[in-house]
Short mmCIF file of C-alpha atoms in Angstrom, two decimals:
data_model
loop_
_atom_site.label_atom_id
_atom_site.label_comp_id
_atom_site.label_asym_id
_atom_site.label_seq_id
_atom_site.Cartn_x
_atom_site.Cartn_y
_atom_site.Cartn_z
CA MET A 1 -5.91 12.03 -33.90
CA PHE A 2 -8.87 12.37 -31.56
CA CYS A 3 -9.45 16.37 -32.56
CA SER A 4 -12.74 18.26 -33.64
CA LEU A 5 -12.46 17.60 -36.96
CA LEU A 6 -13.04 14.14 -36.78
CA ALA A 7 -16.48 14.99 -35.55
CA LEU A 8 -16.85 17.57 -38.41
CA LEU A 9 -16.20 14.91 -41.10
CA LEU A 10 -19.47 13.56 -40.19
CA SER A 11 -21.96 16.06 -39.64
CA PRO A 12 -22.60 15.45 -36.27
CA VAL A 13 -26.13 16.69 -34.64
CA ALA A 14 -27.50 17.46 -31.48
CA ALA A 15 -27.81 14.81 -28.81
CA HIS A 16 -31.05 13.83 -26.72
CA ALA A 17 -30.76 14.36 -22.83
CA GLU A 18 -31.12 10.93 -20.92
CA ASN A 19 -29.06 10.83 -17.80
CA SER A 20 -29.41 12.80 -14.36
CA GLY A 21 -26.70 15.22 -14.99
CA THR A 22 -23.86 13.82 -13.70
CA ARG A 23 -20.08 15.25 -13.66
CA HIS A 24 -18.49 14.69 -17.13
CA GLY A 25 -14.70 15.74 -18.54
CA ALA A 26 -13.06 18.33 -16.80
CA LEU A 27 -13.98 22.07 -15.98
CA PHE A 28 -11.46 24.95 -14.44
CA LYS A 29 -12.10 28.34 -13.79
CA ILE A 30 -9.40 31.01 -15.46
CA GLU A 31 -9.32 34.42 -14.03
CA GLN A 32 -7.37 37.48 -14.52
CA SER A 33 -7.83 40.98 -13.71
CA GLY A 34 -11.21 40.32 -12.05
CA ARG A 35 -12.34 38.85 -14.89
CA SER A 36 -13.59 34.98 -15.35
CA LEU A 37 -13.38 32.24 -17.99
CA TYR A 38 -14.43 28.72 -17.92
CA LEU A 39 -12.67 26.36 -19.73
CA PHE A 40 -14.58 23.04 -20.24
CA GLY A 41 -13.25 19.94 -21.68
CA THR A 42 -14.88 18.02 -24.01
CA ILE A 43 -14.81 14.40 -26.28
CA HIS A 44 -15.50 14.98 -30.27
CA VAL A 45 -17.98 11.69 -30.11
CA GLY A 46 -20.72 11.01 -27.63
CA ALA A 47 -22.93 8.48 -25.99
CA ALA A 48 -26.76 8.58 -24.82
CA ASP A 49 -25.88 8.92 -21.35
CA PHE A 50 -23.42 11.90 -21.54
CA TYR A 51 -26.80 14.44 -21.23
CA PRO A 52 -27.91 16.33 -20.10
CA LEU A 53 -24.52 17.96 -18.74
CA GLU A 54 -24.28 18.36 -14.88
CA PRO A 55 -25.99 21.47 -13.40
CA GLN A 56 -23.02 23.47 -12.72
CA LEU A 57 -21.86 23.42 -16.26
CA ALA A 58 -25.22 24.01 -17.10
CA GLN A 59 -26.08 26.97 -15.65
CA LEU A 60 -22.47 28.31 -16.67
CA LEU A 61 -23.89 27.79 -20.26
CA GLU A 62 -26.98 29.40 -20.09
CA GLN A 63 -25.44 32.30 -18.06
CA ALA A 64 -22.45 32.52 -20.58
CA PRO A 65 -22.51 35.98 -22.96
CA VAL A 66 -20.10 34.11 -25.55
CA LEU A 67 -19.31 30.11 -25.76
CA ALA A 68 -16.03 29.37 -27.60
CA LEU A 69 -15.73 25.80 -29.60
CA GLU A 70 -12.38 24.92 -31.51
CA ILE A 71 -14.64 24.66 -34.21
CA ASP A 72 -18.68 25.40 -34.70
CA PRO A 73 -19.78 21.89 -35.81
CA LEU A 74 -22.97 23.30 -36.87
CA GLY A 75 -21.31 25.92 -39.06
CA ASP A 76 -21.15 26.37 -42.71
CA GLN A 77 -21.22 22.68 -44.14
CA GLN A 78 -20.99 23.92 -47.52
CA ALA A 79 -17.62 25.65 -46.85
CA LEU A 80 -16.59 22.26 -44.79
CA ALA A 81 -16.93 20.66 -48.12
CA LYS A 82 -14.94 22.76 -49.69
CA VAL A 83 -11.82 22.45 -47.32
CA VAL A 84 -12.22 18.76 -47.22
CA GLN A 85 -12.13 18.79 -51.02
CA ARG A 86 -8.65 21.22 -50.72
CA TYR A 87 -6.96 19.82 -47.89
CA GLY A 88 -8.33 15.80 -47.85
CA MET A 89 -8.83 14.80 -51.21
CA GLN A 90 -6.48 13.95 -53.78
CA GLY A 91 -5.71 16.32 -56.44
CA ARG A 92 -5.99 14.79 -60.26
CA GLY A 93 -2.72 13.55 -61.81
CA GLY A 94 -0.89 13.13 -58.98
CA ASN A 95 1.63 10.62 -58.23
CA ALA A 96 0.62 10.12 -54.58
CA PRO A 97 2.25 7.10 -52.78
CA VAL A 98 0.04 4.32 -52.67
CA LEU A 99 -0.39 1.10 -50.06
CA SER A 100 1.33 -2.17 -50.74
CA ALA A 101 -0.74 -4.69 -51.92
CA SER A 102 -0.17 -6.47 -48.40
CA TRP A 103 -1.56 -3.12 -46.65
CA ARG A 104 -4.27 -2.76 -49.07
CA LEU A 105 -5.89 -6.07 -48.27
CA ARG A 106 -5.41 -5.24 -44.34
CA LEU A 107 -7.19 -2.10 -45.25
CA GLU A 108 -10.04 -3.52 -47.41
CA ARG A 109 -10.56 -5.99 -44.38
CA LEU A 110 -11.18 -3.04 -42.17
CA LEU A 111 -13.49 -0.90 -44.79
CA ARG A 112 -15.81 -4.41 -44.51
CA GLU A 113 -15.72 -4.55 -41.15
CA TYR A 114 -16.69 -0.74 -41.13
CA HIS A 115 -19.54 -1.21 -43.60
CA ILE A 116 -17.73 1.01 -45.62
CA GLU A 117 -17.67 1.45 -49.22
CA ALA A 118 -14.28 1.17 -50.67
CA ASN A 119 -15.06 3.62 -53.42
CA SER A 120 -16.57 6.21 -51.30
CA VAL A 121 -13.03 6.63 -49.73
CA ALA A 122 -11.13 5.78 -52.69
CA ALA A 123 -9.86 9.52 -53.53
CA MET A 124 -8.95 10.16 -49.62
CA LYS A 125 -5.48 11.15 -48.85
CA PRO A 126 -3.93 8.56 -46.13
CA TRP A 127 -4.51 11.12 -43.40
CA LEU A 128 -8.17 11.75 -43.94
CA LEU A 129 -8.58 7.39 -44.31
CA ALA A 130 -6.97 7.21 -41.12
CA SER A 131 -9.32 9.64 -39.44
CA VAL A 132 -12.43 7.91 -40.98
CA LEU A 133 -10.91 4.43 -39.86
CA THR A 134 -9.81 6.10 -35.89
CA ILE A 135 -13.74 7.65 -35.77
CA SER A 136 -15.00 4.31 -37.19
CA GLU A 137 -13.83 2.30 -34.06
CA PHE A 138 -14.67 4.56 -31.96
CA SER A 139 -18.34 3.92 -33.37
CA ASN A 140 -17.60 0.04 -32.60
CA GLN A 141 -17.02 1.07 -29.08
CA GLY A 142 -20.43 2.31 -28.82
CA TYR A 143 -19.57 5.89 -29.35
CA SER A 144 -21.24 8.46 -32.03
CA THR A 145 -20.34 11.62 -33.56
CA ALA A 146 -24.25 12.16 -33.94
CA LEU A 147 -23.94 12.61 -29.92
CA ALA A 148 -20.38 14.93 -29.95
CA VAL A 149 -20.28 17.31 -26.98
CA ASP A 150 -19.31 19.96 -29.11
CA ALA A 151 -22.64 19.52 -31.72
CA TYR A 152 -24.58 19.75 -28.10
CA LEU A 153 -22.99 22.55 -26.84
CA SER A 154 -23.32 24.35 -30.05
CA GLN A 155 -26.89 23.58 -30.29
CA GLN A 156 -28.00 24.75 -27.11
CA ALA A 157 -26.38 27.70 -27.66
CA HIS A 158 -28.01 28.97 -31.17
CA LYS A 159 -31.07 27.62 -29.43
CA ARG A 160 -30.50 30.26 -26.89
CA GLY A 161 -29.36 32.90 -28.93
CA GLN A 162 -25.68 32.97 -27.58
CA LYS A 163 -22.74 34.16 -29.96
CA VAL A 164 -20.44 30.91 -30.66
CA LEU A 165 -16.98 31.87 -31.73
CA GLU A 166 -14.59 29.73 -33.32
CA LEU A 167 -10.99 29.59 -31.81
CA GLU A 168 -9.94 27.67 -34.76
CA SER A 169 -10.97 26.67 -38.05
CA ALA A 170 -11.20 23.34 -40.10
CA GLU A 171 -8.84 24.56 -42.70
CA SER A 172 -6.57 25.63 -40.16
CA GLN A 173 -6.98 21.93 -38.35
CA MET A 174 -7.37 19.87 -41.71
CA ALA A 175 -3.88 22.00 -43.65
CA LEU A 176 -1.91 20.78 -40.21
CA PHE A 177 -2.86 17.07 -41.41
CA ASP A 178 -1.72 17.80 -45.23
CA SER A 179 1.36 19.32 -43.78
CA MET A 180 2.90 15.73 -43.56
CA GLY A 181 4.76 13.98 -46.60
CA GLY A 182 2.71 11.54 -49.06
CA ALA A 183 5.01 9.28 -47.51
CA GLN A 184 4.86 10.06 -43.92
CA GLN A 185 0.88 10.13 -44.48
CA LEU A 186 1.23 6.25 -45.55
CA ILE A 187 2.93 5.53 -42.42
CA PHE A 188 0.19 7.43 -40.16
CA LEU A 189 -2.28 5.34 -42.38
CA GLN A 190 -0.71 2.29 -41.85
CA GLU A 191 -0.17 2.52 -37.79
CA ALA A 192 -3.43 3.44 -37.47
CA ILE A 193 -4.77 0.23 -39.65
CA ALA A 194 -2.23 -1.80 -37.22
CA GLY A 195 -3.58 -0.54 -33.76
CA ILE A 196 -7.35 -1.49 -35.19
CA GLU A 197 -5.95 -4.97 -35.79
CA SER A 198 -3.85 -5.05 -32.32
CA ARG A 199 -7.06 -3.58 -30.89
CA GLU A 200 -5.04 -0.93 -29.43
CA GLN A 201 -7.15 1.38 -30.56
CA ALA A 202 -10.29 0.02 -29.45
CA SER A 203 -8.70 -0.03 -25.81
CA GLN A 204 -7.63 3.92 -26.32
CA ALA A 205 -11.02 4.55 -27.20
CA ARG A 206 -12.51 3.03 -23.93
CA ALA A 207 -10.34 4.52 -21.63
CA ILE A 208 -10.54 8.07 -23.52
CA GLY A 209 -14.58 7.53 -22.90
CA ASP A 210 -14.70 6.37 -19.73
CA ALA A 211 -12.02 8.76 -18.61
CA TRP A 212 -14.73 11.48 -19.81
CA ARG A 213 -17.83 9.74 -18.74
CA HIS A 214 -16.63 9.78 -14.89
CA ALA A 215 -14.60 13.14 -15.09
CA ASP A 216 -12.10 10.86 -13.71
CA ALA A 217 -8.78 13.22 -13.54
CA ALA A 218 -6.10 10.72 -12.57
CA ALA A 219 -6.97 9.10 -15.64
CA LEU A 220 -6.75 11.86 -17.67
CA GLU A 221 -3.66 12.77 -16.47
CA GLU A 222 -2.34 9.29 -17.27
CA LEU A 223 -3.62 9.49 -20.86
CA ALA A 224 -1.94 13.10 -21.14
CA SER A 225 1.39 10.80 -19.97
CA LYS A 226 0.79 7.81 -22.39
CA ALA A 227 0.97 10.24 -25.12
CA GLU A 228 3.91 12.12 -24.26
CA GLN A 229 5.60 9.13 -24.28
CA ASP A 230 4.38 7.44 -27.10
CA ASP A 231 7.26 6.98 -30.24
CA SER A 232 5.11 5.94 -32.78
CA TYR A 233 4.89 8.22 -36.15
CA SER A 234 1.67 8.67 -35.35
CA GLY A 235 1.86 9.67 -31.53
CA ARG A 236 4.38 11.94 -32.02
CA PHE A 237 2.53 13.86 -34.45
CA VAL A 238 -1.08 14.07 -32.17
CA GLN A 239 1.21 15.16 -29.53
CA LYS A 240 3.68 17.46 -30.91
CA VAL A 241 1.63 19.10 -33.73
CA LEU A 242 -2.00 18.28 -33.25
CA LEU A 243 -1.58 18.84 -29.57
CA GLU A 244 1.23 21.05 -28.18
CA GLY A 245 1.28 23.11 -31.99
CA ARG A 246 -2.19 24.25 -30.97
CA ASN A 247 -2.23 24.43 -27.08
CA PRO A 248 -0.65 28.25 -27.27
CA ALA A 249 -2.97 29.54 -29.90
CA LEU A 250 -6.28 28.30 -28.49
CA ALA A 251 -4.57 29.98 -24.83
CA ASP A 252 -3.95 32.77 -27.04
CA GLY A 253 -7.75 32.93 -28.17
CA MET A 254 -9.17 32.10 -24.30
CA GLN A 255 -6.94 35.36 -23.32
CA ARG A 256 -8.41 37.87 -25.54
CA LEU A 257 -12.06 36.28 -25.16
CA MET A 258 -11.61 37.30 -21.26
CA GLN A 259 -10.62 40.53 -22.45
CA GLN A 260 -13.89 40.95 -24.26
CA ALA A 261 -16.79 38.85 -22.07
CA ASP A 262 -16.40 38.15 -18.58
CA ASN A 263 -18.08 34.91 -17.51
CA ALA A 264 -17.53 33.36 -20.89
CA VAL A 265 -17.39 29.54 -21.46
CA ALA A 266 -14.34 27.60 -23.53
CA ALA A 267 -15.11 24.30 -24.58
CA VAL A 268 -12.20 22.34 -26.29
CA GLY A 269 -10.95 18.67 -26.44
CA ILE A 270 -10.35 17.21 -23.33
CA LEU A 271 -6.68 15.92 -24.05
CA HIS A 272 -5.89 19.99 -24.92
CA LEU A 273 -6.63 20.24 -20.76
CA VAL A 274 -4.06 17.39 -19.85
CA GLY A 275 -0.56 17.04 -19.16
CA GLN A 276 2.21 18.97 -18.61
CA TYR A 277 1.91 21.30 -21.71
CA SER A 278 -2.22 21.75 -21.39
CA VAL A 279 -3.75 24.93 -22.02
CA PRO A 280 -4.49 25.32 -18.15
CA GLU A 281 -0.55 24.82 -17.60
CA LEU A 282 -0.05 27.43 -20.57
CA LEU A 283 -2.72 30.04 -18.83
CA ARG A 284 -0.83 29.59 -15.10
CA LYS A 285 2.73 29.73 -16.16
CA ARG A 286 1.43 33.43 -18.33
CA GLY A 287 0.20 34.30 -14.77
CA LEU A 288 -3.50 33.86 -14.53
CA LYS A 289 -4.94 31.79 -11.90
CA VAL A 290 -6.30 28.56 -12.94
CA GLU A 291 -8.52 26.63 -10.37
CA ARG A 292 -9.68 22.55 -11.65
CA LEU A 293 -13.46 22.40 -10.12
CA TYR A 294 -13.30 18.96 -11.36
#
C-alpha cells in the first residue's frame, strides 16, 4: 500500500533541512534521441535526516525545466477531498460487508494504539481504513507524512517557480483501490491488521525506510524480490495492480516528458524503480539508455 495516495490522505507539508546532504533513494539517468531525463525514487513519508537532498540531485532539481510527480501533494485539496468522498467513503444505505466481532475488536485495539477516534474512520471503506492503519504504523516507526519527500520536492519546485507535472491523479489511484469488491476489501483490511499485529508491517516499514535512507541498491532489490513473491491477497494486489499495473503508464508519461523538455526530473515512489517489472526496466526494453547513478 506504499503509494503517494497515503501521503496525500494526511495532507503533508514541506520538510526542514537538517542533514549534510547524503545520498538517499535511487537516481537514474534516462537518454533517448539526444535528450535526458533524471528519474528519482522517493518515499511517501519522511524523517528530518532526509534533508537536504544530496548536492547532485539538488542541482538537477534546481536546473530542471519541469518536475514530474505521481501526484502533486500541494495541489487542490478541495478536489482531493471530493475524490476521497467518492472512492473512499461508504455510500448511504449501502450493504457493504462488515468486519466480524473478533476482527472488530482487533481493529479497535489498533485504533486506540494509534490514538485514532473510531468515529473519525467509521465511514471509511475497508481499503481506505487499511491505508490509514499502514501509514499510522509508519508513524510509529518514526516516519511522518509531514516530512514526505514528494511534498518537499513539490514545495521547493513551487518556490522556484518551476512547472510541476502530475503523471497520475488522486482519482486514478483511488479508483484502483476501489476496484476491489467489498469482500476483497475486507480481506485487504484484515491482512493489514494481522500484519501490524505480527510486527511484519513494522519490519517492512523499517526495511523500506532504511534502504531509502542509505540509497542501498541491494536492499531495495531484495524488497522488490520479496514483494514479487508475496502470495497474500494484499501482496498480490499491491504488486500486480499498484506497481506492475501502473508502471507502463508511468513509463509512457516519462517518454512524453522527454519529448517536451530536456533534463527534466521525474520523481516517483522508489518501489516503482526496482525489480524486474520496474519503470527503468520497461524503458530499457523500449530501447532507451538507462544508467543508474546510485
